[in-house]
Amino acid sequence: MSELAEEKQAGAQIDTNSYQPPTNTKMRKKLNRLYRNSSYLLMCLPIVIKTIIFSIVPMLWIVMAFQDYKFPPLFGKQNVWVGFENFEYFFTSGEIWEIVGNTIGLNMMFIFIGTPLTAIMALFMNEMMNRGMTKVFQTIWFIPYLISWSVAQYCSWGIMESNGLINTLLGHLGLEPIDFYSASSTGWWPLILFLWNMWKGQGYSVILDYAALQSLDTGIMEAAELDGASRLQRMWYIEVPHLRKIVAIQLIMAMGGIVKSDFGMFWFLPKFEGNSALELKKAVEVLDVRIYRLVNDPRIKTDYSKATAIGLIQSFVGMTIMLITNWIVKKLDEESAFI
């Protein structure tokens, strides 16, 4: 028995000595995959660097929201930590809540009226038989997206000033002119801002919706036509359901920015730099404009800490609303959800 035990032990030693660990195939596969996709990764590198520099590194300055910030350096002794005092300004100031109401109200109008109109414009553009004219319309709708709001400001002055296009036309018709830049005409500004927002930004969204329609299987449309479906029926029962995914994503992203706004539009169009700025301010001022004025307007005490606190609240509320909207969309149609 002892000889048998010695042979087993010797065999175990031989097996142990001859054992070699297996190669790490998973790591090798990952390295091979990285090598194959290296060109794509290099293409993404500029965007990654831009994101790090302009989106991640600046997040360090969020600490200003919890300081009584005076001047650099950020963590200097002169910048006293005050906790959540700067956030009290947002929740206790009645003026801020008026601005929040302006921001949310105008964005709701832009989203829930502008989004369906954009989809309708894309549907009708898809029905155009002449593809050459379709490209012309695409170009006409997209060009305003490339124009800055500072240029659009001069266009709006030419249309709405006392001697502008609208008042000249009203004078020829024997009607009273309208002073759009006075406190008595603040009721016009939600409509004015909506029209300018449509003119400037909806062309880009129309092209996105139109591109989504191009991925629709033409065989389905031909089969529906052979079955006797009219053009409107094909649009309603085939094209509209096909648009639901892109429209859902646009809605989710737009709801994430419902407490933010296009700063250029709200700063330039109502002439905030002019004498009429104070008269129109309460009607059209939004949170982004107030943040800018807190750090740049000499008529308001410069306060970087309160401006940072408002911006942080904006980001948190926007993220929360976006996630809630995505959850609702996922419950209604899981395939259309963004996350």
CSV table of C-alpha atoms in Angstrom, one decimal:
chain,number,residue,atom,x,y,z
A,1,MET,CA,0.0,0.0,0.0
A,2,SER,CA,2.8,2.3,0.8
A,3,GLU,CA,4.4,1.7,-2.7
A,4,LEU,CA,1.0,2.6,-4.3
A,5,ALA,CA,0.7,5.8,-2.3
A,6,GLU,CA,4.2,6.8,-3.3
A,7,GLU,CA,3.4,6.3,-7.0
A,8,LYS,CA,0.3,8.4,-6.8
A,9,GLN,CA,2.2,11.2,-5.0
A,10,ALA,CA,4.9,11.1,-7.6
A,11,GLY,CA,2.3,11.3,-10.4
A,12,ALA,CA,0.6,14.3,-8.8
A,13,GLN,CA,4.0,16.0,-8.6
A,14,ILE,CA,4.7,15.3,-12.3
A,15,ASP,CA,1.2,16.7,-13.2
A,16,THR,CA,1.8,19.8,-11.1
A,17,ASN,CA,5.2,20.5,-12.6
A,18,SER,CA,3.9,20.0,-16.1
A,19,TYR,CA,0.9,22.4,-15.6
A,20,GLN,CA,0.8,25.7,-17.6
A,21,PRO,CA,-1.8,28.3,-17.1
A,22,PRO,CA,-4.2,28.9,-20.1
A,23,THR,CA,-3.7,32.0,-22.2
A,24,ASN,CA,-6.0,35.0,-21.5
A,25,THR,CA,-8.2,34.7,-24.6
A,26,LYS,CA,-10.6,37.3,-23.3
A,27,MET,CA,-7.9,40.0,-23.1
A,28,ARG,CA,-6.6,39.0,-26.5
A,29,LYS,CA,-10.0,39.4,-28.0
A,30,LYS,CA,-10.4,42.9,-26.4
A,31,LEU,CA,-7.1,44.0,-27.8
A,32,ASN,CA,-7.9,42.7,-31.2
A,33,ARG,CA,-11.3,44.5,-31.1
A,34,LEU,CA,-9.6,47.7,-30.1
A,35,TYR,CA,-7.1,47.3,-32.9
A,36,ARG,CA,-9.8,46.7,-35.5
A,37,ASN,CA,-11.8,49.7,-34.3
A,38,SER,CA,-8.8,52.0,-33.8
A,39,SER,CA,-9.7,54.3,-36.7
A,40,TYR,CA,-13.2,54.9,-35.3
A,41,LEU,CA,-11.8,55.5,-31.8
A,42,LEU,CA,-9.4,58.1,-33.3
A,43,MET,CA,-12.4,59.8,-35.0
A,44,CYS,CA,-14.1,60.0,-31.6
A,45,LEU,CA,-11.0,61.4,-29.9
A,46,PRO,CA,-11.6,65.1,-30.7
A,47,ILE,CA,-15.2,64.9,-29.3
A,48,VAL,CA,-13.9,63.1,-26.1
A,49,ILE,CA,-11.3,65.8,-25.6
A,50,LYS,CA,-13.8,68.6,-26.2
A,51,THR,CA,-16.2,67.0,-23.7
A,52,ILE,CA,-13.6,66.6,-21.0
A,53,ILE,CA,-12.4,70.2,-21.4
A,54,PHE,CA,-15.7,72.0,-21.8
A,55,SER,CA,-18.1,69.7,-19.9
A,56,ILE,CA,-16.3,67.7,-17.3
A,57,VAL,CA,-13.5,69.9,-16.0
A,58,PRO,CA,-15.8,73.0,-15.6
A,59,MET,CA,-17.9,70.9,-13.2
A,60,LEU,CA,-15.2,71.6,-10.6
A,61,TRP,CA,-16.6,75.2,-10.4
A,62,ILE,CA,-19.9,73.8,-9.1
A,63,VAL,CA,-18.5,74.3,-5.6
A,64,MET,CA,-19.1,78.1,-6.2
A,65,ALA,CA,-22.8,77.3,-5.5
A,66,PHE,CA,-21.9,76.5,-1.9
A,67,GLN,CA,-19.5,79.4,-1.4
A,68,ASP,CA,-19.7,83.1,-0.9
A,69,TYR,CA,-17.5,83.5,-3.9
A,70,LYS,CA,-15.5,86.7,-4.2
A,71,PHE,CA,-12.6,86.1,-6.6
A,72,PRO,CA,-10.0,83.4,-7.5
A,73,PRO,CA,-8.5,81.1,-6.4
A,74,LEU,CA,-11.6,78.9,-6.2
A,75,PHE,CA,-10.6,77.3,-2.8
A,76,GLY,CA,-9.0,80.5,-1.4
A,77,LYS,CA,-9.6,81.6,2.2
A,78,GLN,CA,-11.6,84.6,0.9
A,79,ASN,CA,-14.3,82.3,-0.5
A,80,VAL,CA,-16.3,81.3,2.6
A,81,TRP,CA,-18.4,78.1,2.6
A,82,VAL,CA,-22.1,79.0,3.2
A,83,GLY,CA,-23.8,75.6,2.5
A,84,PHE,CA,-27.2,76.0,0.8
A,85,GLU,CA,-27.7,79.7,1.4
A,86,ASN,CA,-27.3,80.5,-2.3
A,87,PHE,CA,-30.2,78.1,-3.1
A,88,GLU,CA,-32.5,80.0,-0.8
A,89,TYR,CA,-32.4,82.9,-3.2
A,90,PHE,CA,-34.0,80.6,-5.9
A,91,PHE,CA,-36.7,79.2,-3.6
A,92,THR,CA,-37.7,82.4,-1.7
A,93,SER,CA,-37.5,85.1,-4.3
A,94,GLY,CA,-40.9,85.8,-5.9
A,95,GLU,CA,-39.2,87.4,-8.9
A,96,ILE,CA,-37.3,84.2,-9.7
A,97,TRP,CA,-40.6,82.2,-9.7
A,98,GLU,CA,-42.0,84.6,-12.2
A,99,ILE,CA,-39.0,83.9,-14.4
A,100,VAL,CA,-39.4,80.2,-13.9
A,101,GLY,CA,-43.0,80.5,-15.0
A,102,ASN,CA,-41.9,82.3,-18.2
A,103,THR,CA,-39.2,79.7,-18.9
A,104,ILE,CA,-41.5,76.7,-18.5
A,105,GLY,CA,-44.5,78.3,-20.1
A,106,LEU,CA,-42.6,79.3,-23.3
A,107,ASN,CA,-40.8,76.0,-23.5
A,108,MET,CA,-44.1,74.1,-23.2
A,109,MET,CA,-45.4,76.1,-26.1
A,110,PHE,CA,-42.3,75.4,-28.2
A,111,ILE,CA,-42.4,71.7,-27.4
A,112,PHE,CA,-46.1,70.7,-27.6
A,113,ILE,CA,-47.0,73.0,-30.5
A,114,GLY,CA,-43.7,73.0,-32.4
A,115,THR,CA,-43.0,69.2,-32.3
A,116,PRO,CA,-46.4,68.2,-34.0
A,117,LEU,CA,-45.9,71.0,-36.6
A,118,THR,CA,-42.4,69.8,-37.4
A,119,ALA,CA,-43.7,66.2,-37.9
A,120,ILE,CA,-46.5,67.5,-40.2
A,121,MET,CA,-44.1,69.5,-42.3
A,122,ALA,CA,-41.9,66.4,-42.7
A,123,LEU,CA,-44.9,64.3,-43.7
A,124,PHE,CA,-45.9,66.8,-46.4
A,125,MET,CA,-42.4,67.2,-47.7
A,126,ASN,CA,-42.2,63.4,-48.0
A,127,GLU,CA,-45.3,63.4,-50.2
A,128,MET,CA,-43.7,65.8,-52.7
A,129,MET,CA,-43.3,64.0,-56.0
A,130,ASN,CA,-40.5,66.3,-57.3
A,131,ARG,CA,-37.4,65.4,-55.4
A,132,GLY,CA,-35.6,68.5,-56.8
A,133,MET,CA,-38.1,70.8,-55.2
A,134,THR,CA,-37.8,68.7,-52.0
A,135,LYS,CA,-34.1,69.5,-51.8
A,136,VAL,CA,-34.9,73.2,-52.4
A,137,PHE,CA,-37.3,73.2,-49.5
A,138,GLN,CA,-34.8,71.4,-47.3
A,139,THR,CA,-32.2,74.1,-48.0
A,140,ILE,CA,-34.7,76.9,-47.4
A,141,TRP,CA,-35.8,75.5,-44.0
A,142,PHE,CA,-32.3,74.7,-42.9
A,143,ILE,CA,-30.5,78.0,-43.7
A,144,PRO,CA,-32.1,79.9,-40.8
A,145,TYR,CA,-30.6,77.4,-38.4
A,146,LEU,CA,-27.1,78.6,-39.5
A,147,ILE,CA,-28.0,82.3,-38.8
A,148,SER,CA,-27.0,83.8,-35.5
A,149,TRP,CA,-29.5,85.5,-33.2
A,150,SER,CA,-27.5,88.7,-33.4
A,151,VAL,CA,-28.3,88.8,-37.1
A,152,ALA,CA,-31.9,87.8,-36.5
A,153,GLN,CA,-32.2,90.7,-34.1
A,154,TYR,CA,-31.8,93.2,-36.9
A,155,CYS,CA,-34.3,91.3,-39.0
A,156,SER,CA,-36.8,91.5,-36.1
A,157,TRP,CA,-36.2,95.3,-35.8
A,158,GLY,CA,-36.8,95.8,-39.5
A,159,ILE,CA,-40.1,93.9,-39.2
A,160,MET,CA,-41.4,95.1,-35.8
A,161,GLU,CA,-40.0,98.6,-35.1
A,162,SER,CA,-42.2,101.7,-35.4
A,163,ASN,CA,-41.3,102.2,-39.0
A,164,GLY,CA,-40.9,98.5,-39.8
A,165,LEU,CA,-42.7,96.3,-42.2
A,166,ILE,CA,-45.7,95.5,-40.0
A,167,ASN,CA,-46.4,99.0,-38.9
A,168,THR,CA,-46.0,100.3,-42.4
A,169,LEU,CA,-48.5,97.8,-43.6
A,170,LEU,CA,-50.9,98.7,-40.8
A,171,GLY,CA,-50.6,102.4,-41.7
A,172,HIS,CA,-51.5,101.6,-45.3
A,173,LEU,CA,-54.6,99.7,-44.1
A,174,GLY,CA,-55.6,102.6,-41.9
A,175,LEU,CA,-55.0,100.8,-38.6
A,176,GLU,CA,-53.2,101.9,-35.5
A,177,PRO,CA,-49.5,101.0,-35.3
A,178,ILE,CA,-48.2,98.6,-32.6
A,179,ASP,CA,-45.2,99.4,-30.4
A,180,PHE,CA,-43.9,95.9,-29.9
A,181,TYR,CA,-41.1,97.0,-27.7
A,182,SER,CA,-43.2,98.7,-25.0
A,183,ALA,CA,-44.9,97.3,-21.9
A,184,SER,CA,-48.3,97.7,-23.4
A,185,SER,CA,-47.5,95.0,-26.1
A,186,THR,CA,-46.0,92.3,-23.9
A,187,GLY,CA,-49.0,90.0,-24.8
A,188,TRP,CA,-47.6,89.8,-28.3
A,189,TRP,CA,-44.2,88.4,-27.3
A,190,PRO,CA,-45.1,84.7,-26.6
A,191,LEU,CA,-46.4,84.5,-30.2
A,192,ILE,CA,-43.4,86.5,-31.6
A,193,LEU,CA,-40.9,84.2,-29.8
A,194,PHE,CA,-42.7,81.1,-30.9
A,195,LEU,CA,-42.7,82.2,-34.6
A,196,TRP,CA,-39.0,83.1,-34.4
A,197,ASN,CA,-38.2,79.8,-32.7
A,198,MET,CA,-40.0,78.0,-35.5
A,199,TRP,CA,-38.2,80.0,-38.2
A,200,LYS,CA,-34.8,79.4,-36.6
A,201,GLY,CA,-34.8,75.9,-35.2
A,202,GLN,CA,-37.6,73.8,-36.7
A,203,GLY,CA,-35.9,73.4,-40.1
A,204,TYR,CA,-33.3,71.2,-38.4
A,205,SER,CA,-35.9,69.0,-36.8
A,206,VAL,CA,-37.9,68.7,-40.0
A,207,ILE,CA,-34.8,67.3,-41.7
A,208,LEU,CA,-34.4,64.7,-38.9
A,209,ASP,CA,-38.1,63.6,-39.3
A,210,TYR,CA,-37.8,63.6,-43.0
A,211,ALA,CA,-34.6,61.4,-42.8
A,212,ALA,CA,-36.5,59.0,-40.5
A,213,LEU,CA,-39.3,58.7,-43.2
A,214,GLN,CA,-36.7,57.8,-45.8
A,215,SER,CA,-36.0,54.6,-43.9
A,216,LEU,CA,-39.6,53.4,-44.4
A,217,ASP,CA,-39.9,50.3,-46.5
A,218,THR,CA,-41.4,51.5,-49.8
A,219,GLY,CA,-43.0,48.0,-50.3
A,220,ILE,CA,-45.4,48.7,-47.5
A,221,MET,CA,-46.5,52.0,-49.1
A,222,GLU,CA,-47.0,50.3,-52.5
A,223,ALA,CA,-49.0,47.4,-50.9
A,224,ALA,CA,-51.2,49.9,-49.1
A,225,GLU,CA,-51.7,51.9,-52.4
A,226,LEU,CA,-52.7,48.6,-54.2
A,227,ASP,CA,-55.2,47.9,-51.4
A,228,GLY,CA,-56.9,51.2,-52.1
A,229,ALA,CA,-55.5,53.3,-49.2
A,230,SER,CA,-55.7,57.0,-50.0
A,231,ARG,CA,-52.7,59.3,-49.5
A,232,LEU,CA,-54.0,60.6,-46.2
A,233,GLN,CA,-54.7,57.0,-45.0
A,234,ARG,CA,-51.1,56.0,-45.9
A,235,MET,CA,-49.7,59.0,-44.0
A,236,TRP,CA,-51.9,58.3,-40.9
A,237,TYR,CA,-51.6,54.5,-40.6
A,238,ILE,CA,-48.0,54.0,-41.9
A,239,GLU,CA,-45.9,57.1,-41.8
A,240,VAL,CA,-47.1,58.6,-38.6
A,241,PRO,CA,-46.4,55.4,-36.6
A,242,HIS,CA,-43.0,55.1,-38.3
A,243,LEU,CA,-42.2,58.6,-36.9
A,244,ARG,CA,-43.1,57.8,-33.3
A,245,LYS,CA,-39.5,56.8,-32.4
A,246,ILE,CA,-37.7,59.9,-33.6
A,247,VAL,CA,-40.5,62.1,-32.2
A,248,ALA,CA,-40.3,60.4,-28.8
A,249,ILE,CA,-36.6,60.9,-28.6
A,250,GLN,CA,-37.0,64.6,-29.6
A,251,LEU,CA,-39.7,64.9,-26.9
A,252,ILE,CA,-37.5,63.3,-24.2
A,253,MET,CA,-34.5,65.5,-25.0
A,254,ALA,CA,-36.7,68.6,-25.2
A,255,MET,CA,-38.3,67.9,-21.8
A,256,GLY,CA,-34.8,67.6,-20.4
A,257,GLY,CA,-34.3,71.3,-21.3
A,258,ILE,CA,-37.7,72.6,-20.3
A,259,VAL,CA,-36.1,74.8,-17.6
A,260,LYS,CA,-33.4,76.0,-20.0
A,261,SER,CA,-33.8,78.1,-23.0
A,262,ASP,CA,-32.1,79.5,-26.1
A,263,PHE,CA,-30.2,82.3,-24.5
A,264,GLY,CA,-29.5,84.1,-27.8
A,265,MET,CA,-33.1,84.4,-28.7
A,266,PHE,CA,-34.3,85.8,-25.4
A,267,TRP,CA,-31.3,88.1,-25.1
A,268,PHE,CA,-31.3,89.7,-28.6
A,269,LEU,CA,-34.8,89.7,-29.9
A,270,PRO,CA,-36.5,91.7,-27.0
A,271,LYS,CA,-33.7,94.3,-27.1
A,272,PHE,CA,-32.5,93.7,-23.6
A,273,GLU,CA,-29.7,96.3,-24.2
A,274,GLY,CA,-32.1,99.0,-25.1
A,275,ASN,CA,-34.2,101.3,-23.0
A,276,SER,CA,-37.3,99.1,-23.5
A,277,ALA,CA,-35.5,96.2,-21.8
A,278,LEU,CA,-36.8,97.0,-18.4
A,279,GLU,CA,-40.4,97.2,-19.7
A,280,LEU,CA,-40.2,93.8,-21.5
A,281,LYS,CA,-38.1,92.1,-18.9
A,282,LYS,CA,-40.9,90.7,-16.8
A,283,ALA,CA,-42.8,89.3,-19.8
A,284,VAL,CA,-39.9,87.5,-21.6
A,285,GLU,CA,-37.0,87.1,-19.1
A,286,VAL,CA,-36.0,83.5,-18.6
A,287,LEU,CA,-33.6,81.7,-16.2
A,288,ASP,CA,-30.6,81.7,-18.6
A,289,VAL,CA,-30.9,85.5,-19.1
A,290,ARG,CA,-31.2,86.0,-15.3
A,291,ILE,CA,-28.0,83.9,-14.8
A,292,TYR,CA,-26.2,86.0,-17.3
A,293,ARG,CA,-27.4,89.3,-15.8
A,294,LEU,CA,-26.3,88.1,-12.3
A,295,VAL,CA,-22.7,88.1,-13.5
A,296,ASN,CA,-22.6,90.7,-16.2
A,297,ASP,CA,-25.4,93.3,-15.8
A,298,PRO,CA,-24.0,96.4,-13.9
A,299,ARG,CA,-27.6,97.2,-12.8
A,300,ILE,CA,-27.6,94.0,-10.7
A,301,LYS,CA,-25.1,93.1,-8.0
A,302,THR,CA,-22.6,90.6,-9.4
A,303,ASP,CA,-23.1,87.3,-7.7
A,304,TYR,CA,-21.4,84.2,-9.2
A,305,SER,CA,-22.5,82.0,-6.4
A,306,LYS,CA,-26.3,82.6,-6.9
A,307,ALA,CA,-25.8,82.2,-10.7
A,308,THR,CA,-24.1,78.9,-10.2
A,309,ALA,CA,-26.7,77.7,-7.8
A,310,ILE,CA,-29.5,78.5,-10.3
A,311,GLY,CA,-27.6,76.7,-13.0
A,312,LEU,CA,-27.1,73.6,-10.8
A,313,ILE,CA,-30.8,73.5,-10.0
A,314,GLN,CA,-31.6,73.8,-13.7
A,315,SER,CA,-29.4,70.8,-14.5
A,316,PHE,CA,-30.8,68.7,-11.7
A,317,VAL,CA,-34.5,69.5,-12.6
A,318,GLY,CA,-33.8,69.0,-16.3
A,319,MET,CA,-32.2,65.5,-15.7
A,320,THR,CA,-35.1,64.5,-13.4
A,321,ILE,CA,-37.8,65.6,-15.9
A,322,MET,CA,-36.0,63.8,-18.8
A,323,LEU,CA,-35.8,60.5,-16.8
A,324,ILE,CA,-39.5,60.8,-15.9
A,325,THR,CA,-40.5,61.5,-19.5
A,326,ASN,CA,-38.3,58.6,-20.7
A,327,TRP,CA,-40.0,56.3,-18.1
A,328,ILE,CA,-43.5,57.4,-19.3
A,329,VAL,CA,-42.5,56.8,-22.9
A,330,LYS,CA,-41.1,53.4,-22.0
A,331,LYS,CA,-44.4,52.4,-20.4
A,332,LEU,CA,-46.4,53.5,-23.4
A,333,ASP,CA,-44.0,52.2,-26.1
A,334,GLU,CA,-40.8,50.4,-25.0
A,335,GLU,CA,-39.2,50.6,-28.4
A,336,SER,CA,-39.5,54.4,-28.5
A,337,ALA,CA,-37.7,55.0,-25.2
A,338,PHE,CA,-34.3,56.7,-25.2
A,339,ILE,CA,-32.8,54.7,-22.3
